[in-house]
Tab-separated table of C-alpha atoms and ligand atoms in Angstrom:
chain	number	residue	atom	x	y	z
A	5	MET	CA	110.967	-84.974	-129.281
A	6	GLU	CA	113.089	-86.383	-126.397
A	7	GLU	CA	115.684	-83.714	-127.238
A	8	ILE	CA	113.030	-80.977	-126.957
A	9	PHE	CA	111.947	-82.322	-123.533
A	10	HIS	CA	115.590	-82.230	-122.476
A	11	GLN	CA	115.874	-78.611	-123.654
A	12	ILE	CA	112.660	-77.661	-121.801
A	13	ALA	CA	114.088	-79.228	-118.610
A	14	ASN	CA	117.299	-77.216	-119.107
A	15	CYS	CA	115.353	-73.980	-119.595
A	16	VAL	CA	113.531	-74.552	-116.299
A	17	GLU	CA	116.683	-75.601	-114.456
A	18	PHE	CA	118.611	-72.541	-115.655
A	19	GLY	CA	115.697	-70.072	-115.620
A	20	LYS	CA	115.497	-69.387	-119.365
A	21	VAL	CA	111.977	-67.969	-119.699
A	22	ASN	CA	111.798	-67.075	-123.413
A	23	LYS	CA	113.945	-66.102	-126.374
A	24	THR	CA	114.143	-62.402	-125.482
A	25	SER	CA	115.054	-63.072	-121.857
A	26	PRO	CA	118.671	-61.977	-121.211
A	27	TYR	CA	119.015	-64.508	-118.357
A	28	PRO	CA	121.068	-66.670	-118.141
A	29	PRO	CA	123.667	-64.830	-120.252
A	30	ASP	CA	125.100	-68.014	-121.800
A	31	MET	CA	121.664	-68.895	-123.261
A	32	LYS	CA	121.076	-65.444	-124.783
A	33	GLY	CA	119.172	-65.565	-128.098
A	34	GLN	CA	118.122	-69.207	-127.646
A	35	ASP	CA	114.528	-70.381	-127.399
A	36	GLY	CA	113.234	-70.533	-123.828
A	37	ALA	CA	110.697	-72.650	-121.937
A	38	ASP	CA	107.940	-70.574	-123.563
A	39	GLU	CA	108.826	-71.246	-127.226
A	40	LEU	CA	109.964	-74.842	-126.684
A	41	THR	CA	106.796	-75.847	-124.843
A	42	LYS	CA	104.634	-74.308	-127.561
A	43	TYR	CA	106.745	-76.028	-130.233
A	44	ALA	CA	106.431	-79.417	-128.510
A	45	LEU	CA	102.637	-79.152	-128.157
A	46	ASP	CA	102.173	-77.821	-131.716
A	47	ASN	CA	104.164	-80.796	-132.977
A	48	GLY	CA	102.049	-83.415	-131.267
A	49	ALA	CA	103.881	-83.979	-127.963
A	50	SER	CA	101.560	-85.109	-125.190
A	51	PRO	CA	101.062	-82.454	-122.482
A	52	VAL	CA	101.773	-85.147	-119.880
A	53	ASP	CA	105.192	-85.771	-121.435
A	54	VAL	CA	105.943	-82.050	-121.666
A	55	LEU	CA	105.154	-81.833	-117.949
A	56	ASN	CA	106.858	-84.993	-116.710
A	57	LYS	CA	109.821	-85.299	-119.075
A	58	GLY	CA	110.477	-81.562	-119.326
A	59	LEU	CA	109.192	-79.178	-116.689
A	60	VAL	CA	109.176	-81.524	-113.691
A	61	ILE	CA	112.713	-82.725	-114.391
A	62	GLY	CA	113.950	-79.120	-114.502
A	63	MET	CA	112.201	-78.244	-111.232
A	64	GLU	CA	113.579	-81.358	-109.528
A	65	LYS	CA	117.118	-80.446	-110.555
A	66	ILE	CA	116.852	-76.867	-109.284
A	67	GLY	CA	115.197	-78.122	-106.075
A	68	LEU	CA	118.128	-80.430	-105.361
A	69	LYS	CA	120.701	-77.736	-106.143
A	70	PHE	CA	118.853	-75.334	-103.801
A	71	ARG	CA	118.906	-77.937	-101.039
A	72	GLU	CA	122.671	-78.327	-101.513
A	73	ASN	CA	123.208	-74.529	-101.491
A	74	LYS	CA	124.508	-74.668	-105.068
A	75	VAL	CA	121.954	-72.042	-106.128
A	76	PHE	CA	120.083	-69.355	-104.199
A	77	VAL	CA	116.596	-67.801	-104.043
A	78	PRO	CA	116.936	-65.594	-107.201
A	79	GLN	CA	117.867	-68.578	-109.397
A	80	VAL	CA	114.942	-70.580	-108.018
A	81	LEU	CA	112.616	-67.661	-108.762
A	82	MET	CA	113.866	-67.549	-112.373
A	83	SER	CA	113.277	-71.295	-112.701
A	84	ALA	CA	109.771	-70.859	-111.348
A	85	LYS	CA	109.179	-68.023	-113.820
A	86	ALA	CA	110.283	-70.251	-116.712
A	87	MET	CA	108.030	-73.036	-115.445
A	88	ASN	CA	105.022	-70.754	-114.954
A	89	THR	CA	105.421	-69.345	-118.464
A	90	ALA	CA	105.480	-72.848	-119.941
A	91	MET	CA	102.516	-73.843	-117.769
A	92	LEU	CA	100.368	-71.213	-119.504
A	93	HIS	CA	100.521	-73.400	-122.633
A	94	LEU	CA	99.582	-76.487	-120.594
A	95	LYS	CA	96.738	-74.857	-118.692
A	96	PRO	CA	94.017	-75.583	-121.305
A	97	TYR	CA	94.860	-79.306	-121.074
A	98	PHE	CA	94.614	-79.244	-117.274
A	99	GLN	CA	91.348	-77.346	-117.453
A	100	SER	CA	89.840	-79.758	-119.992
A	101	GLY	CA	90.800	-82.686	-117.743
A	102	ALA	CA	93.140	-84.148	-120.406
A	103	VAL	CA	95.985	-83.978	-117.880
A	104	LYS	CA	95.417	-85.045	-114.290
A	105	ARG	CA	97.303	-83.412	-111.426
A	106	LYS	CA	98.832	-85.603	-108.711
A	107	GLY	CA	96.631	-84.070	-106.018
A	108	ILE	CA	95.797	-80.777	-104.337
A	109	PHE	CA	98.168	-78.997	-101.964
A	110	VAL	CA	96.796	-76.087	-99.942
A	111	ILE	CA	99.435	-73.786	-98.484
A	112	GLY	CA	99.494	-70.595	-96.455
A	113	THR	CA	101.550	-68.594	-93.972
A	114	VAL	CA	99.836	-68.764	-90.598
A	115	VAL	CA	97.834	-65.956	-89.018
A	116	GLY	CA	99.944	-63.049	-87.703
A	117	ASP	CA	102.797	-63.793	-90.112
A	118	LEU	CA	103.408	-61.856	-93.342
A	119	HIS	CA	106.564	-63.643	-94.542
A	120	ASP	CA	105.893	-65.327	-97.861
A	121	ILE	CA	109.152	-65.827	-99.751
A	122	GLY	CA	109.785	-69.345	-98.416
A	123	LYS	CA	106.114	-70.288	-98.678
A	124	ASN	CA	106.087	-69.141	-102.318
A	125	LEU	CA	109.139	-71.263	-103.083
A	126	VAL	CA	107.464	-74.350	-101.609
A	127	SER	CA	104.309	-73.548	-103.542
A	128	MET	CA	106.180	-73.185	-106.856
A	129	MET	CA	108.224	-76.354	-106.374
A	130	VAL	CA	105.184	-78.427	-105.512
A	131	GLU	CA	103.258	-77.038	-108.483
A	132	GLY	CA	106.258	-77.656	-110.710
A	133	ASN	CA	106.102	-81.285	-109.677
A	134	GLY	CA	102.615	-81.778	-111.005
A	135	TRP	CA	100.401	-80.910	-108.019
A	136	GLU	CA	97.592	-78.383	-108.097
A	137	VAL	CA	98.437	-75.723	-105.536
A	138	ILE	CA	95.943	-73.487	-103.781
A	139	ASP	CA	97.952	-70.697	-102.203
A	140	LEU	CA	95.960	-68.927	-99.490
A	141	GLY	CA	98.641	-66.256	-99.036
A	142	THR	CA	99.815	-64.856	-95.716
A	143	ASP	CA	98.151	-64.174	-92.351
A	144	VAL	CA	95.807	-67.135	-92.872
A	145	LYS	CA	93.393	-68.065	-90.070
A	146	ALA	CA	92.410	-71.648	-89.194
A	147	GLY	CA	88.897	-71.051	-90.564
A	148	LYS	CA	90.205	-70.283	-94.049
A	149	PHE	CA	92.271	-73.503	-94.084
A	150	ILE	CA	89.266	-75.480	-92.861
A	151	SER	CA	86.816	-74.132	-95.461
A	152	THR	CA	89.349	-74.747	-98.244
A	153	ILE	CA	89.950	-78.324	-97.075
A	154	GLN	CA	86.195	-78.912	-96.949
A	155	GLU	CA	85.923	-77.693	-100.561
A	156	HIS	CA	88.761	-80.040	-101.602
A	157	PRO	CA	88.451	-83.258	-99.614
A	158	GLY	CA	91.669	-85.270	-99.463
A	159	CYS	CA	93.929	-82.297	-100.111
A	160	VAL	CA	97.239	-81.994	-98.244
A	161	VAL	CA	97.991	-78.841	-96.239
A	162	GLY	CA	101.228	-76.891	-95.815
A	163	LEU	CA	101.728	-74.313	-93.064
A	164	SER	CA	104.581	-71.813	-93.000
A	165	ALA	CA	105.751	-69.678	-90.054
A	166	LEU	CA	108.812	-67.424	-89.839
A	167	LEU	CA	108.359	-65.899	-86.399
A	168	THR	CA	108.805	-67.640	-83.072
A	169	THR	CA	105.610	-65.870	-82.003
A	170	THR	CA	103.560	-67.258	-84.909
A	171	MET	CA	104.802	-70.803	-84.302
A	172	GLY	CA	102.207	-70.764	-81.510
A	173	ASN	CA	99.548	-69.913	-84.098
A	174	MET	CA	100.769	-72.838	-86.189
A	175	GLU	CA	100.191	-75.123	-83.208
A	176	MET	CA	96.698	-73.705	-82.745
A	177	ILE	CA	95.859	-74.197	-86.447
A	178	VAL	CA	97.089	-77.807	-86.381
A	179	LYS	CA	94.817	-78.481	-83.383
A	180	GLU	CA	91.810	-76.890	-85.117
A	181	LEU	CA	92.430	-78.863	-88.311
A	182	GLN	CA	92.710	-82.107	-86.351
A	183	ASP	CA	89.431	-81.222	-84.651
A	184	GLN	CA	87.409	-80.009	-87.642
A	185	VAL	CA	88.899	-81.923	-90.590
A	186	PRO	CA	90.506	-85.009	-89.000
A	187	GLY	CA	92.776	-87.106	-91.169
A	188	THR	CA	94.101	-84.133	-93.162
A	189	ARG	CA	97.831	-84.488	-93.757
A	190	ILE	CA	99.706	-81.436	-92.477
A	191	LEU	CA	103.215	-80.405	-93.526
A	192	ILE	CA	104.970	-77.610	-91.688
A	193	GLY	CA	108.033	-75.471	-92.344
A	194	GLY	CA	109.709	-72.103	-91.950
A	195	ALA	CA	113.045	-70.983	-90.519
A	196	PRO	CA	112.290	-71.402	-86.768
A	197	VAL	CA	110.346	-74.669	-87.188
A	198	THR	CA	112.016	-77.980	-86.315
A	199	ASP	CA	111.127	-81.644	-86.393
A	200	GLU	CA	111.017	-81.604	-82.597
A	201	PHE	CA	108.352	-78.878	-82.787
A	202	ARG	CA	106.446	-80.936	-85.374
A	203	LYS	CA	106.341	-83.879	-82.975
A	204	LYS	CA	105.186	-81.612	-80.156
A	205	ILE	CA	102.247	-80.196	-82.132
A	206	GLY	CA	101.366	-83.457	-83.901
A	207	ALA	CA	101.792	-82.358	-87.532
A	208	ASP	CA	102.599	-85.100	-90.045
A	209	PHE	CA	105.794	-83.890	-91.647
A	210	TYR	CA	108.461	-81.223	-91.350
A	211	SER	CA	110.936	-80.267	-94.029
A	212	PRO	CA	113.563	-77.549	-93.914
A	213	ASP	CA	113.261	-77.104	-97.696
A	214	PRO	CA	110.772	-77.336	-100.595
A	215	GLN	CA	112.385	-80.462	-102.020
A	216	GLY	CA	111.544	-82.382	-98.834
A	217	ALA	CA	107.896	-81.378	-99.228
A	218	VAL	CA	107.884	-82.547	-102.860
A	219	GLU	CA	109.487	-85.879	-101.919
A	220	TYR	CA	106.981	-86.439	-99.093
A	221	LEU	CA	104.002	-85.649	-101.333
A	222	ASN	CA	105.257	-87.933	-104.083
A	223	ARG	CA	105.894	-90.741	-101.572
A	224	MET	CA	102.316	-90.308	-100.328
A	225	ILE	CA	100.819	-91.132	-103.723
A	226	ALA	CA	103.421	-93.723	-104.769
B	10	B12	C1	112.403	-60.874	-95.698
B	10	B12	C2	112.088	-60.733	-94.221
B	10	B12	C3	111.017	-59.925	-93.872
B	10	B12	C4	110.129	-59.230	-94.901
B	10	B12	C5	109.126	-60.277	-95.430
B	10	B12	C6	108.845	-60.060	-96.906
B	10	B12	C7	108.088	-61.220	-97.471
B	10	B12	N1	107.341	-60.907	-98.504
B	10	B12	O1	108.186	-62.354	-97.055
B	10	B12	C8	109.456	-58.125	-94.014
B	10	B12	C9	110.287	-56.859	-94.103
B	10	B12	C10	108.011	-57.767	-94.375
B	10	B12	C11	109.614	-58.707	-92.625
B	10	B12	C12	108.839	-58.311	-91.548
B	10	B12	C13	109.067	-58.739	-90.255
B	10	B12	N2	110.052	-59.521	-89.809
B	10	B12	CO1	111.192	-60.513	-91.005
B	10	B12	N3	112.555	-61.290	-91.956
B	10	B12	C14	112.867	-61.408	-93.241
B	10	B12	C15	114.174	-62.195	-93.445
B	10	B12	C16	115.269	-61.162	-93.724
B	10	B12	C17	114.184	-63.221	-94.558
B	10	B12	C18	113.066	-64.256	-94.515
B	10	B12	C19	113.088	-65.022	-95.814
B	10	B12	O2	112.334	-64.728	-96.731
B	10	B12	N4	114.017	-65.980	-95.938
B	10	B12	C20	114.237	-66.735	-97.209
B	10	B12	C21	113.272	-67.893	-97.342
B	10	B12	C22	113.558	-68.624	-98.651
B	10	B12	O3	113.493	-68.794	-96.280
B	10	B12	P1	112.323	-69.390	-95.361
B	10	B12	O4	111.203	-68.437	-95.301
B	10	B12	O5	112.915	-69.907	-94.117
B	10	B12	O6	111.751	-70.615	-96.222
B	10	B12	C23	112.500	-71.773	-96.497
B	10	B12	C24	112.288	-72.885	-95.481
B	10	B12	O7	112.064	-72.437	-94.187
B	10	B12	C25	111.172	-73.712	-96.062
B	10	B12	N5	109.787	-73.397	-95.744
B	10	B12	C26	109.195	-72.217	-95.519
B	10	B12	N6	107.889	-72.377	-95.339
B	10	B12	C27	107.620	-73.685	-95.475
B	10	B12	C28	106.418	-74.396	-95.405
B	10	B12	C29	106.429	-75.769	-95.584
B	10	B12	C30	105.145	-76.525	-95.529
B	10	B12	C31	107.653	-76.457	-95.817
B	10	B12	C32	107.686	-77.919	-95.971
B	10	B12	C33	108.864	-75.741	-95.889
B	10	B12	C34	108.828	-74.362	-95.718
B	10	B12	O8	111.350	-73.587	-97.449
B	10	B12	C35	111.931	-72.306	-97.779
B	10	B12	C36	112.951	-72.516	-98.839
B	10	B12	O9	114.028	-73.309	-98.409
B	10	B12	C37	114.350	-62.910	-92.049
B	10	B12	C38	115.800	-63.138	-91.607
B	10	B12	C39	116.410	-64.327	-92.214
B	10	B12	N7	117.608	-64.161	-92.726
B	10	B12	O10	115.798	-65.409	-92.251
B	10	B12	C40	113.615	-61.941	-91.136
B	10	B12	C41	112.936	-62.453	-89.824
B	10	B12	C42	112.213	-63.753	-90.111
B	10	B12	N8	111.970	-61.405	-89.506
B	10	B12	C43	111.916	-61.185	-88.261
B	10	B12	C44	111.058	-60.209	-87.665
B	10	B12	C45	111.194	-60.015	-86.169
B	10	B12	C46	110.153	-59.464	-88.447
B	10	B12	C47	109.193	-58.406	-87.955
B	10	B12	C48	108.470	-58.720	-86.627
B	10	B12	C49	109.987	-57.107	-87.856
B	10	B12	C50	109.254	-55.923	-87.231
B	10	B12	N9	109.681	-55.586	-86.033
B	10	B12	O11	108.346	-55.383	-87.836
B	10	B12	C51	108.205	-58.273	-89.122
B	10	B12	C52	107.012	-59.236	-88.944
B	10	B12	C53	105.911	-58.955	-89.886
B	10	B12	C54	104.900	-60.058	-89.775
B	10	B12	N10	103.827	-59.852	-89.039
B	10	B12	O12	105.113	-61.126	-90.338
B	10	B12	C55	112.838	-62.086	-87.456
B	10	B12	C56	112.115	-63.206	-86.737
B	10	B12	C57	112.668	-63.420	-85.340
B	10	B12	C58	111.951	-64.505	-84.646
B	10	B12	N11	112.731	-65.451	-84.176
B	10	B12	O13	110.750	-64.542	-84.525
B	10	B12	C59	113.863	-62.531	-88.545
B	10	B12	C60	114.493	-63.923	-88.292
B	10	B12	C61	114.962	-61.442	-88.585
B	10	B12	C62	115.776	-61.381	-87.280
B	10	B12	N12	116.931	-61.993	-87.254
B	10	B12	O14	115.375	-60.772	-86.340
B	10	B12	N13	110.582	-59.621	-92.601
């Protein structure tokens, strides 16, 4: 079974969704994350092992390569597609409570801002690392973050902003969260955001990439 986990990790790393998927060309005709995950579960593998020894390893590898500019957004999206397809087989185990997630991560692009490509990448990477992700989408007001946090006490929040103008909205949201749901951990990111800005607005963590967010979240629960 270890070999199957290794193959599942490879499928996620290289974005091989299923057997009929033509991408990547050098894996044409081979089983993908879809078939291998089903095979592993049908043959008695534990869903936790499929997740941690297969899918998570693949997502970690692609996350590191993305950080080092060895791959670009399209490859990461293919990896996420492979992971999401495999996750459909794991979903019943999550829903039944047989597999516990590491925690809940609530993410959204702040009010006034419609950019979501980077936010989606963070969301997919964090989910691929075993966290439950609640993605509130774009143009999200403070109130929506607050009500979601109140429904999921102890969750961690991620805010994304791509415009210098909406960085101000990020600051306002951080203030409202600190006021209304004190103690909530807040991660921020987006092209114009810096660690200096994070310090200024009092958020907990800044990362220029999804991998940094994953590492921070995993450190939090270690
Ligand atoms: C694609 C794009 C759009 C698309 C968005 C489509 C979509 N679904 O997202 C569209 C066409 C809709 C668009 C619209 C606009 N855009 Co635009 N857009 C871009 C563009 C080309 C790419 C952004 C992107 O997706 N980058 C790729 C992703 C992967 O990178 P990223 O978002 O930075 O995310 C990474 C990190 O920052 C981090 N990250 C992101 N979020 C988070 C969150 C957390 C918690 C963490 C830890 C990390 C993290 O992880 C990601 C992966 O590494 C940029 C230019 C550029 N090259 O950056 C301009 C840009 C951001 N846009 C710009 C502007 C001005 C606009 C408009 C105002 C244009 C207009 N006049 O209408 C509108 C604004 C609409 C609105 N209200 O939001 C400017 C912003 C200038 C500024 N300094 O404010 C830019 C920089 C272009 C420019 N040079 O002028 N845009």
